[in-house]
Tab-separated table of C-alpha atoms in Angstrom:
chain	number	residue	atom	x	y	z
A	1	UNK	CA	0.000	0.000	0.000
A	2	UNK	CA	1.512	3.061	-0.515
A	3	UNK	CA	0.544	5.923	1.654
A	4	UNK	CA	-0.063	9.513	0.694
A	5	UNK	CA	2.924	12.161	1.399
A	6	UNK	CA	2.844	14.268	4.084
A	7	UNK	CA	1.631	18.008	3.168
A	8	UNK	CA	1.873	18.998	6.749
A	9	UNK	CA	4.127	22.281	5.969
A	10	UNK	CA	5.232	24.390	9.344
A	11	UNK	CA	5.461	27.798	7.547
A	12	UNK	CA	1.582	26.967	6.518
A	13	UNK	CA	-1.292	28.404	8.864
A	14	UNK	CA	-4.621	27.170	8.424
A	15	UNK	CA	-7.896	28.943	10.153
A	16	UNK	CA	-10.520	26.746	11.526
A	17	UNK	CA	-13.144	26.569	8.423
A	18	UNK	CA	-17.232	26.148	9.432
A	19	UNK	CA	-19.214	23.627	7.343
A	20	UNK	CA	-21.133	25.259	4.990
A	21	UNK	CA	-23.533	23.258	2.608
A	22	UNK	CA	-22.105	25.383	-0.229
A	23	UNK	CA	-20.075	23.774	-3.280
A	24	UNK	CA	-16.390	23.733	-2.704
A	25	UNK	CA	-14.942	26.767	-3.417
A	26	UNK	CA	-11.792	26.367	-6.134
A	27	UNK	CA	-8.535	27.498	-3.919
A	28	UNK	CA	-6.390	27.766	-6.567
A	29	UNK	CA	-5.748	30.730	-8.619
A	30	UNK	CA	-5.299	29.461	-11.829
A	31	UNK	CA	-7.165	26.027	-13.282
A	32	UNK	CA	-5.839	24.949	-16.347
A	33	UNK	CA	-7.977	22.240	-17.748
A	34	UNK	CA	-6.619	20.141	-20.755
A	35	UNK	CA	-9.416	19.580	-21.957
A	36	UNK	CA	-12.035	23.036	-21.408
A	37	UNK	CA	-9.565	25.258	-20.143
A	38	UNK	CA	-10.877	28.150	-17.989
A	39	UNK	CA	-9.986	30.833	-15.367
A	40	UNK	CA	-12.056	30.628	-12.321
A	41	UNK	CA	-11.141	34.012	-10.180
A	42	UNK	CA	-13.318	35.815	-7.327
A	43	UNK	CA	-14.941	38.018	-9.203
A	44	UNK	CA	-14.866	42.242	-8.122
A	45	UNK	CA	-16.016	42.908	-4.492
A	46	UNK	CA	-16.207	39.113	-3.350
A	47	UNK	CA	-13.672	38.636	-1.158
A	48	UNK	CA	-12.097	34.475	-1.470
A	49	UNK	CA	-13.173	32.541	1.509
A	50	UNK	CA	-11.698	30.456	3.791
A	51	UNK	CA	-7.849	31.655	1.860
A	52	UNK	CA	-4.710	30.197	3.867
A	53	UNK	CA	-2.494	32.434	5.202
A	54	UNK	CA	1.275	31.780	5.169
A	55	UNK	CA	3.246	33.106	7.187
A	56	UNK	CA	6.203	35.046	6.359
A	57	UNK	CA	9.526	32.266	6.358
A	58	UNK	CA	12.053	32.776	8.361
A	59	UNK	CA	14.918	29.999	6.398
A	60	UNK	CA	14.944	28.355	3.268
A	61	UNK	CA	13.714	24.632	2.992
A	62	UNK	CA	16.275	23.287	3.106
A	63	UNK	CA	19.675	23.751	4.900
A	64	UNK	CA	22.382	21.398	3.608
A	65	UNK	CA	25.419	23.234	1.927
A	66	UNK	CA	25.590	23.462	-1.583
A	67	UNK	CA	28.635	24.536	-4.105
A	68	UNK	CA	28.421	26.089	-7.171
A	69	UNK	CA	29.254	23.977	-10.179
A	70	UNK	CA	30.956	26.605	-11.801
A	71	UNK	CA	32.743	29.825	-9.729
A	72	UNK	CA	31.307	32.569	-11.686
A	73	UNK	CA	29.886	36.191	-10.989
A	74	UNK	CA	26.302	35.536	-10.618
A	75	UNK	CA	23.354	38.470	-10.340
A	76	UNK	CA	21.518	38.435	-6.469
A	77	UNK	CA	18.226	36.659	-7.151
A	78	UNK	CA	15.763	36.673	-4.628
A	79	UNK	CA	14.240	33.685	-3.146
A	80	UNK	CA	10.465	33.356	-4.347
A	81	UNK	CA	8.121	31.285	-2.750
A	82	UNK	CA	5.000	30.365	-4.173
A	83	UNK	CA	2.389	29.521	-2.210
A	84	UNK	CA	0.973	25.879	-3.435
A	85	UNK	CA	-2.604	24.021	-1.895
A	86	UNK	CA	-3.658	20.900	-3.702
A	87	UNK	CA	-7.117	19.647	-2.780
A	88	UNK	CA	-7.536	16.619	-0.538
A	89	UNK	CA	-7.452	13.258	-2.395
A	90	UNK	CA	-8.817	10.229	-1.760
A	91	UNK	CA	-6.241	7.495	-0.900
A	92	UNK	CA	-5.844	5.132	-3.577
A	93	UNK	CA	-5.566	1.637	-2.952
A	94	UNK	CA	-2.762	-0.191	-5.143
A	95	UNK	CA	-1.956	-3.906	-4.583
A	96	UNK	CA	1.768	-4.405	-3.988
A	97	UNK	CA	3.652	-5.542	-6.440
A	98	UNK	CA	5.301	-9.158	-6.508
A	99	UNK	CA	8.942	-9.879	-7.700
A	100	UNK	CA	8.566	-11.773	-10.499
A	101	UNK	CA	9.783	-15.751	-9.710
A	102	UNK	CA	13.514	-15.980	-10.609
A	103	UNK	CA	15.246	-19.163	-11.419
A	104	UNK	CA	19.248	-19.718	-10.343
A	105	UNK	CA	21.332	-18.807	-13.187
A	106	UNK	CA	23.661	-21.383	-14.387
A	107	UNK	CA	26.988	-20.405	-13.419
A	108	UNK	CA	28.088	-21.954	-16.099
A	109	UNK	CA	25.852	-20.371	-18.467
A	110	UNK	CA	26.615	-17.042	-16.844
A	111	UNK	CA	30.154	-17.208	-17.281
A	112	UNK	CA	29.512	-18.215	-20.631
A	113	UNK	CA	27.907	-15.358	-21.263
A	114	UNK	CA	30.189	-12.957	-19.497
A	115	UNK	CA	32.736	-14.569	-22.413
A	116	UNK	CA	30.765	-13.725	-25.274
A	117	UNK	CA	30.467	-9.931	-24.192
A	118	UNK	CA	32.273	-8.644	-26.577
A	119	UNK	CA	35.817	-6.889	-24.898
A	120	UNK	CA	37.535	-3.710	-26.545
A	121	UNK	CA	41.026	-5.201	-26.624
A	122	UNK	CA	43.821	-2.409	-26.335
A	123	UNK	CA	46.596	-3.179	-28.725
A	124	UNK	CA	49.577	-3.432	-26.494
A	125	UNK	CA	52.262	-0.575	-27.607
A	126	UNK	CA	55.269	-1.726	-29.452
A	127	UNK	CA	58.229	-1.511	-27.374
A	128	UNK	CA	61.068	-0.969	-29.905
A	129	UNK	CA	64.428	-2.003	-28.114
A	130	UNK	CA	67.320	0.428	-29.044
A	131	UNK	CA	70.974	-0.439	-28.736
A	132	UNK	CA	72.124	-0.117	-25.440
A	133	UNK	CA	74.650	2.772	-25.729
A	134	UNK	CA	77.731	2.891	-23.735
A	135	UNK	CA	77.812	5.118	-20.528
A	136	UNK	CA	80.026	7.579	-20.841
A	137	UNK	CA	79.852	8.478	-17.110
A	138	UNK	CA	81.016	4.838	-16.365
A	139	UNK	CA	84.936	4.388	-16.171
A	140	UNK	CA	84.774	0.745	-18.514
A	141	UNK	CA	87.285	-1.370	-16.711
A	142	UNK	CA	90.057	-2.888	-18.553
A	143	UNK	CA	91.687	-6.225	-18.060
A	144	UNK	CA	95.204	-5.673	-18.664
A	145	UNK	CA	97.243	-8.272	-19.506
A	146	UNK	CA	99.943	-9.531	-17.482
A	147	UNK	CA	102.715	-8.104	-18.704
A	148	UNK	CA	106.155	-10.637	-19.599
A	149	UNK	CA	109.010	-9.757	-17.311
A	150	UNK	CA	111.642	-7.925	-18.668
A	151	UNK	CA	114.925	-9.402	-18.283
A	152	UNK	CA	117.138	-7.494	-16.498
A	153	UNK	CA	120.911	-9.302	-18.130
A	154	UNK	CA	121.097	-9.675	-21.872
A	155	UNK	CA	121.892	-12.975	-21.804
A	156	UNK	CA	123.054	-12.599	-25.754
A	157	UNK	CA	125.220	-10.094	-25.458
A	158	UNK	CA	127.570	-12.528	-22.750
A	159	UNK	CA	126.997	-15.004	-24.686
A	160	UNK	CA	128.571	-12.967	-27.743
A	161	UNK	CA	131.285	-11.839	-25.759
A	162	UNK	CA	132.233	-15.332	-24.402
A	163	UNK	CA	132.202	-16.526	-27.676
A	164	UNK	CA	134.568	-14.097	-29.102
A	165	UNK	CA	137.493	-15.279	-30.655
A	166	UNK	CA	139.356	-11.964	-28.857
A	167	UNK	CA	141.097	-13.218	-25.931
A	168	UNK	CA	140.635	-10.119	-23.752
A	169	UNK	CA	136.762	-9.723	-24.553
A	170	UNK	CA	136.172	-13.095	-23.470
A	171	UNK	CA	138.564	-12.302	-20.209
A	172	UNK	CA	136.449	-9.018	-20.005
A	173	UNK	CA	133.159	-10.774	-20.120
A	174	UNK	CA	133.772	-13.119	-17.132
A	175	UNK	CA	135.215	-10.775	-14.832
A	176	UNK	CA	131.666	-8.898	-15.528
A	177	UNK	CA	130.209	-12.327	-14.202
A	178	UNK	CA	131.567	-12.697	-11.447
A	179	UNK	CA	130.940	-9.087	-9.953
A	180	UNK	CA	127.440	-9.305	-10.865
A	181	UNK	CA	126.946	-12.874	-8.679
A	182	UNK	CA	128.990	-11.323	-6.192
A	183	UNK	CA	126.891	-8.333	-6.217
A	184	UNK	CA	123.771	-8.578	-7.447
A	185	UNK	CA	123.473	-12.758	-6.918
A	186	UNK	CA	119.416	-12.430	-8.067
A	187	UNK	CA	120.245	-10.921	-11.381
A	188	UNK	CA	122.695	-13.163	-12.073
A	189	UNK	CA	120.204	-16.204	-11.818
A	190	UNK	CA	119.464	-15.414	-15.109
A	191	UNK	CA	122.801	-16.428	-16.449
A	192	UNK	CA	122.319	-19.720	-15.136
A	193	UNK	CA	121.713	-20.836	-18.863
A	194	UNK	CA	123.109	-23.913	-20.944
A	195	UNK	CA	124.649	-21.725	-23.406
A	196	UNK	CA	126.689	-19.729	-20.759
A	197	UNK	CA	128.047	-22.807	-19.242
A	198	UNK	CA	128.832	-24.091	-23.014
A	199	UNK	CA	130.778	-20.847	-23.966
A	200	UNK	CA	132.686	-21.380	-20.390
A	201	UNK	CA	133.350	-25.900	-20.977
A	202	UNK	CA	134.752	-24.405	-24.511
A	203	UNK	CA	136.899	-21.666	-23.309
A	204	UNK	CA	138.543	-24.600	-20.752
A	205	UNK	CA	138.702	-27.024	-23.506
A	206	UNK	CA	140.530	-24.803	-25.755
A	207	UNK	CA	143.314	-26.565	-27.678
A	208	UNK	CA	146.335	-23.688	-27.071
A	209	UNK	CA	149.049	-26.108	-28.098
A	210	UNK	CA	148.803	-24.747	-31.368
A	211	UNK	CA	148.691	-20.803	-30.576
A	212	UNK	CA	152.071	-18.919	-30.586
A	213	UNK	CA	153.989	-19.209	-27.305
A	214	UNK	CA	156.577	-16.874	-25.777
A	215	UNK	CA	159.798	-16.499	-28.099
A	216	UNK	CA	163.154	-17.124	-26.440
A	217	UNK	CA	163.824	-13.236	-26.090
A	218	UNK	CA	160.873	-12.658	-24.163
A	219	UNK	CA	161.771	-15.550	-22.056
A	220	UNK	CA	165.401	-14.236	-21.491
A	221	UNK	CA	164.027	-10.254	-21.015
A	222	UNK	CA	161.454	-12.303	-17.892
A	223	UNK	CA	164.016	-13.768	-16.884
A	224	UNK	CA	165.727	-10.888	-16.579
A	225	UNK	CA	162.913	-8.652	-14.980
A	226	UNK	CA	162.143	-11.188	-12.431
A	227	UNK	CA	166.531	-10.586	-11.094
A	228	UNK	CA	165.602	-6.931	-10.778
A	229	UNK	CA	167.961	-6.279	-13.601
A	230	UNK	CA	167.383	-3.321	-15.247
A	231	UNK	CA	165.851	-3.534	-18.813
A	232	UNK	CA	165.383	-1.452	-22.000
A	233	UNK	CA	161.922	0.063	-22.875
A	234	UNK	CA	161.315	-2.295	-25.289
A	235	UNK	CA	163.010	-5.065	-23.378
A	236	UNK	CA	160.264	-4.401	-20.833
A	237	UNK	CA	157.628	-4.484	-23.171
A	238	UNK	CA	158.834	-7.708	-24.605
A	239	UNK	CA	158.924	-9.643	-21.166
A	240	UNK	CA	155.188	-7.792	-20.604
A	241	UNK	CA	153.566	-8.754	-23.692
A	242	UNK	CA	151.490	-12.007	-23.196
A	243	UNK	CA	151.272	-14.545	-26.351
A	244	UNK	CA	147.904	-16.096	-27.302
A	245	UNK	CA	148.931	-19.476	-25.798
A	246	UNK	CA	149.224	-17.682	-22.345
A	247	UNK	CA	146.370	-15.879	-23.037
A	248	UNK	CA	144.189	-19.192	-23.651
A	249	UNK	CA	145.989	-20.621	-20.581
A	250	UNK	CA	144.936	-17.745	-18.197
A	251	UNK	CA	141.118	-17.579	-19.732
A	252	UNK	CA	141.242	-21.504	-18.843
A	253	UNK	CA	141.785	-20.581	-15.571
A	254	UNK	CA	138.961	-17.651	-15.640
A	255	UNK	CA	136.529	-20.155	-17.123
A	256	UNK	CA	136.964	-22.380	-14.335
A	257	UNK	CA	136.625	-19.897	-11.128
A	258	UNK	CA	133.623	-18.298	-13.320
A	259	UNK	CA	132.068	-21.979	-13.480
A	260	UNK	CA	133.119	-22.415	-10.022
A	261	UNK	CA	131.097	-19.109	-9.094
A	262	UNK	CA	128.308	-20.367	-11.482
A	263	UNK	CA	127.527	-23.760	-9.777
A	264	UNK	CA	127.740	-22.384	-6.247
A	265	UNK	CA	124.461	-20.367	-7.500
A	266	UNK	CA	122.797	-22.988	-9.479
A	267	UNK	CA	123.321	-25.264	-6.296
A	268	UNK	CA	121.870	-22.857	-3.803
A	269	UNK	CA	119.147	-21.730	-6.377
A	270	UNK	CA	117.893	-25.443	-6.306
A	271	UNK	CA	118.033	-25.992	-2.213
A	272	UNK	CA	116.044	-23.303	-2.124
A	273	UNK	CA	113.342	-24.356	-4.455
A	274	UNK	CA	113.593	-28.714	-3.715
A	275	UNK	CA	115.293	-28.363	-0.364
A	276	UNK	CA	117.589	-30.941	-1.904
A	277	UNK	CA	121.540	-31.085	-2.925
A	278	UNK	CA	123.034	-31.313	-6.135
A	279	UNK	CA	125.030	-34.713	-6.657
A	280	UNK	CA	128.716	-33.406	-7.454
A	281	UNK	CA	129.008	-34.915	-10.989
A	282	UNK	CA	125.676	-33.441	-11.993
A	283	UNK	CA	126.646	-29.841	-11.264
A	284	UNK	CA	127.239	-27.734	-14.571
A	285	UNK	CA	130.786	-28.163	-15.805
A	286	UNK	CA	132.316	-29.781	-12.728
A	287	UNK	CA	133.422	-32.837	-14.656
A	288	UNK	CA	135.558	-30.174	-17.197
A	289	UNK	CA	137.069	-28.666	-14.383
A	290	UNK	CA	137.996	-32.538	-12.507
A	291	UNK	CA	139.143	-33.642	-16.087
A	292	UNK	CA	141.691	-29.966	-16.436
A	293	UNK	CA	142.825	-31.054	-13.068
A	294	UNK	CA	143.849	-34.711	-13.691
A	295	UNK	CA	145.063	-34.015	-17.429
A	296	UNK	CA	146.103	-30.376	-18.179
A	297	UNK	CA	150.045	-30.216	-18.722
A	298	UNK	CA	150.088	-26.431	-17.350
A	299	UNK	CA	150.657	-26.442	-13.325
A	300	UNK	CA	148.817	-22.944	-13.524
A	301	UNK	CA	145.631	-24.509	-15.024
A	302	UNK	CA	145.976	-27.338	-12.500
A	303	UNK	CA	146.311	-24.925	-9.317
A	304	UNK	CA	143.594	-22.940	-10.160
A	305	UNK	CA	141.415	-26.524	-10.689
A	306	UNK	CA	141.662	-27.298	-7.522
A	307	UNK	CA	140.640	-23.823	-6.104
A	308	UNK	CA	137.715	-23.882	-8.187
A	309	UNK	CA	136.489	-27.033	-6.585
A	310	UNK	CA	137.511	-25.691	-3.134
A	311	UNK	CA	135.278	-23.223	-3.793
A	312	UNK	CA	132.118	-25.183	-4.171
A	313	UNK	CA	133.250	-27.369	-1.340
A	314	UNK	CA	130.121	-28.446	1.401
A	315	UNK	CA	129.363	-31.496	3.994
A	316	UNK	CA	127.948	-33.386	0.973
A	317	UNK	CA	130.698	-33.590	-1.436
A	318	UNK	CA	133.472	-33.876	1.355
A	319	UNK	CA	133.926	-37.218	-0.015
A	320	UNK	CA	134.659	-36.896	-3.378
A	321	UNK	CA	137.243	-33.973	-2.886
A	322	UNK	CA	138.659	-35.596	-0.172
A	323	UNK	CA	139.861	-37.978	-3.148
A	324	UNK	CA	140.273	-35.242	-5.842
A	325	UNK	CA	142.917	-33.072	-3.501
A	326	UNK	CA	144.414	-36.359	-2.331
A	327	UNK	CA	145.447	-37.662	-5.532
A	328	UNK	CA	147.095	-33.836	-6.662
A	329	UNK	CA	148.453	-33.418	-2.793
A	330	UNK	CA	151.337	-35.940	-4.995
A	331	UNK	CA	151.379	-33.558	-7.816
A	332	UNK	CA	154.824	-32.627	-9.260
A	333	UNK	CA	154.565	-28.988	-8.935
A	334	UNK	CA	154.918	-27.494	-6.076
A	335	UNK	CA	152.708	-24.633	-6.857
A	336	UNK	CA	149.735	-27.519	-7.577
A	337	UNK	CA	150.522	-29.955	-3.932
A	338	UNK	CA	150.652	-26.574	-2.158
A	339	UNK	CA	146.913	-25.765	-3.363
A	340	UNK	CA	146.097	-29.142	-2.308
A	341	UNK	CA	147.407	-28.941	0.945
A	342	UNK	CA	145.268	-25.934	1.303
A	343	UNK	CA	142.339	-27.644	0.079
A	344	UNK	CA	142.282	-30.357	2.468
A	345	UNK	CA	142.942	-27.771	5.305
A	346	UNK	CA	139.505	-26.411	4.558
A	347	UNK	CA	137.718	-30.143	4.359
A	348	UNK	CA	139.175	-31.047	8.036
A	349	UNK	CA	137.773	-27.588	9.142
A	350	UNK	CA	133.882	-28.736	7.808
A	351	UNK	CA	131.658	-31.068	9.250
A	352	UNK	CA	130.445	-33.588	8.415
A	353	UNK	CA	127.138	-34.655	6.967
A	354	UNK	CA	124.291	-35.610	8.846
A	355	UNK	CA	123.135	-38.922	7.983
A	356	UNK	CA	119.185	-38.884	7.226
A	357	UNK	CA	117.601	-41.407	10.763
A	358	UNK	CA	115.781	-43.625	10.103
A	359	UNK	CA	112.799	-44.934	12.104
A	360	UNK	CA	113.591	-48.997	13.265
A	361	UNK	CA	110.118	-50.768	13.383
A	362	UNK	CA	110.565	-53.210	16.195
A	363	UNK	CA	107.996	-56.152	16.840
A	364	UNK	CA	105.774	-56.626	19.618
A	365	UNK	CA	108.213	-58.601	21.161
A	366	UNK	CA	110.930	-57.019	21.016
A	367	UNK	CA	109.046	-53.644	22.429
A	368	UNK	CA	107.953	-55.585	25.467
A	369	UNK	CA	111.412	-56.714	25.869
A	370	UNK	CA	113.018	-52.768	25.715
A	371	UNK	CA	110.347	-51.819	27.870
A	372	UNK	CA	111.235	-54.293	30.493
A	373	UNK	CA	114.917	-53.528	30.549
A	374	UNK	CA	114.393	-49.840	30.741
């Protein structure tokens, strides 16, 4: 049922009306009908009966806040209220109205027809991929390259000079050697080369038999230098001047105290690295050296043999030069059994070796039995 709005308005005050057997009067102004339209007014003199009054309002109808759409200038209106009766009305009686009987919906039919709603589809945007450009705030980082060591002796360049067929270059060349191991014995690992020690076994080996040897004047104007006699200019620079023989004969003996020199580094170099001794037959150009001591016809060559292998001397080849400086102790030259005698001096003065121990397993037994007699 639906009931009738309220038309009780508070601004509208009505007078107590009398019954009066008279038609209703019409309250409104103005009666429009659709049909016969006519104007029904009070005519002049009568006076309209029974005419609410309103009172004057005080506040609009309403009194929630309201904002302008649009922020503009607008022109002051003022408020207008029209005063509006409508005639009583019957109620009118209106059955309610029933929801129509629904049936359950399928889900499956529902989501089938969610699917055949047609979708806008938005073409996905074309994402182009550029070349990724280098940044040039980034530092790039570069992987160097380990450098190869430089070598700090040009190993060519001795080689060259050691080779030389001029006496005094090769002479020059392995006094050079020798300062650098005694100086500088890390830079002078790099000599330790199988060339080196070649040019050195063939400057010892050198056949000087058939080089010119001292004339008989120069040995007569020695002779004569070594009395103190007193000599000529030119006899003195005849009993100075040294022949190629004696020239091959004295790089012999340079060769072998540079070899010498040599293998003392090469030994060291591998205790260091293996912790281990070099056997004396395998060092570099120690056989040459035994062979120039045993054979060579010059005493000079011979003497300085056996200081050369003095010089390498240690605990573990006491032995063997024990028998080397033995065996030339009985040399016929004095000059070569005093060396020796010197030699052997300094193989008394070392130690000796210290045997490696090694661990005896004993058997059960035999423990029990050391155990008992301790």
């Amino acid at each position: 049922m639906i009931q009738a709005p309220n038309l009780y308005n508070p601004y509208m005050q009505v007078p107590m009306m009398q019954p009066q057997q008279t038609p209703a009067p019409n309250y409104n102004a103005v009666k429009i009908d659709v049909h016969n339209p006519s104007v029904s007014a009070p005519g002049v003199g009568q006076v309209a009966m029974n005419v609410p009054q309103y009172a004057q309002p005080t506040m609009p109808y309403y009194t929630y806040p309201q904002t302008q759409l649009y922020e503009y200038p607008q022109a002051p209106v003022q408020p207008y209220y029209m005063p509006v009766m409508q005639a009583p009305q019957a109620p009118v009686m209106t059955t309610p109205i029933q929801p129509l009987p629904t049936e359950p919906v399928n889900p499956q039919i529902q989501q089938q027809n969610i699917n055949m709603v047609p979708q806008t589809q938005v073409p996905e945007p074309v994402v182009t991929q550029e070349p990724q450009k280098a940044d040039k705030t980034q530092t790039p980082v570069e992987i160097q390259k380990p450098e190869p060591v430089a070598p700090q002796v040009d190993l060519n360049s001795f080689i060259a000079k050691l080779t030389n067929p001029d006496f005094e270059v090769q002479a020059g060349a392995m006094e050079e050697i020798a300062n650098m191991v005694k100086d500088e014995p890390q830079k002078a690992t790099e000599l330790l080369d199988e060339k080196v020690m070649n040019a050195l076994t063939n400057i010892i080996n050198n056949d000087s038999s058939k080089l010119a040897g001292p004339t008989p004047e120069q040995i007569t104007a020695r002779q004569k230098l070594m009395a103190g006699e007193k000599l000529s200019d030119a006899d003195t620079k005849l009993a100075t001047t040294i022949t190629p023989m004696e020239q091959s004969e004295r790089n012999k003996s340079y060769a072998m105290f540079t070899a010498s020199i040599m293998q003392k580094l090469y030994g060291d170099e591998v205790a260091k690295l293996t912790n281990t001794t070099v056997p004396l037959p395998e060092l570099p150009g120690a056989v040459t050296i035994v062979e120039q001591l045993k054979n060579n016809p010059n005493p000079i060559v011979r003497a300085s043999a056996i200081e050369a292998l003095s010089y390498i001397q240690q605990p573990a080849y006491k032995k063997d030069l024990t028998s080397l400086f033995t065996v030339a102790k009985n040399d016929k030259d004095k000059n070569v059994q005093e060396a020796a005698n010197i030699a052997l001096s300094k193989l008394e003065q070392m130690p000796q070796e210290e045997a490696p121990k090694q661990e005896i397993k004993l058997e059960p037994k035999q423990e029990k039995a050391v155990a008992q007699a301790a």
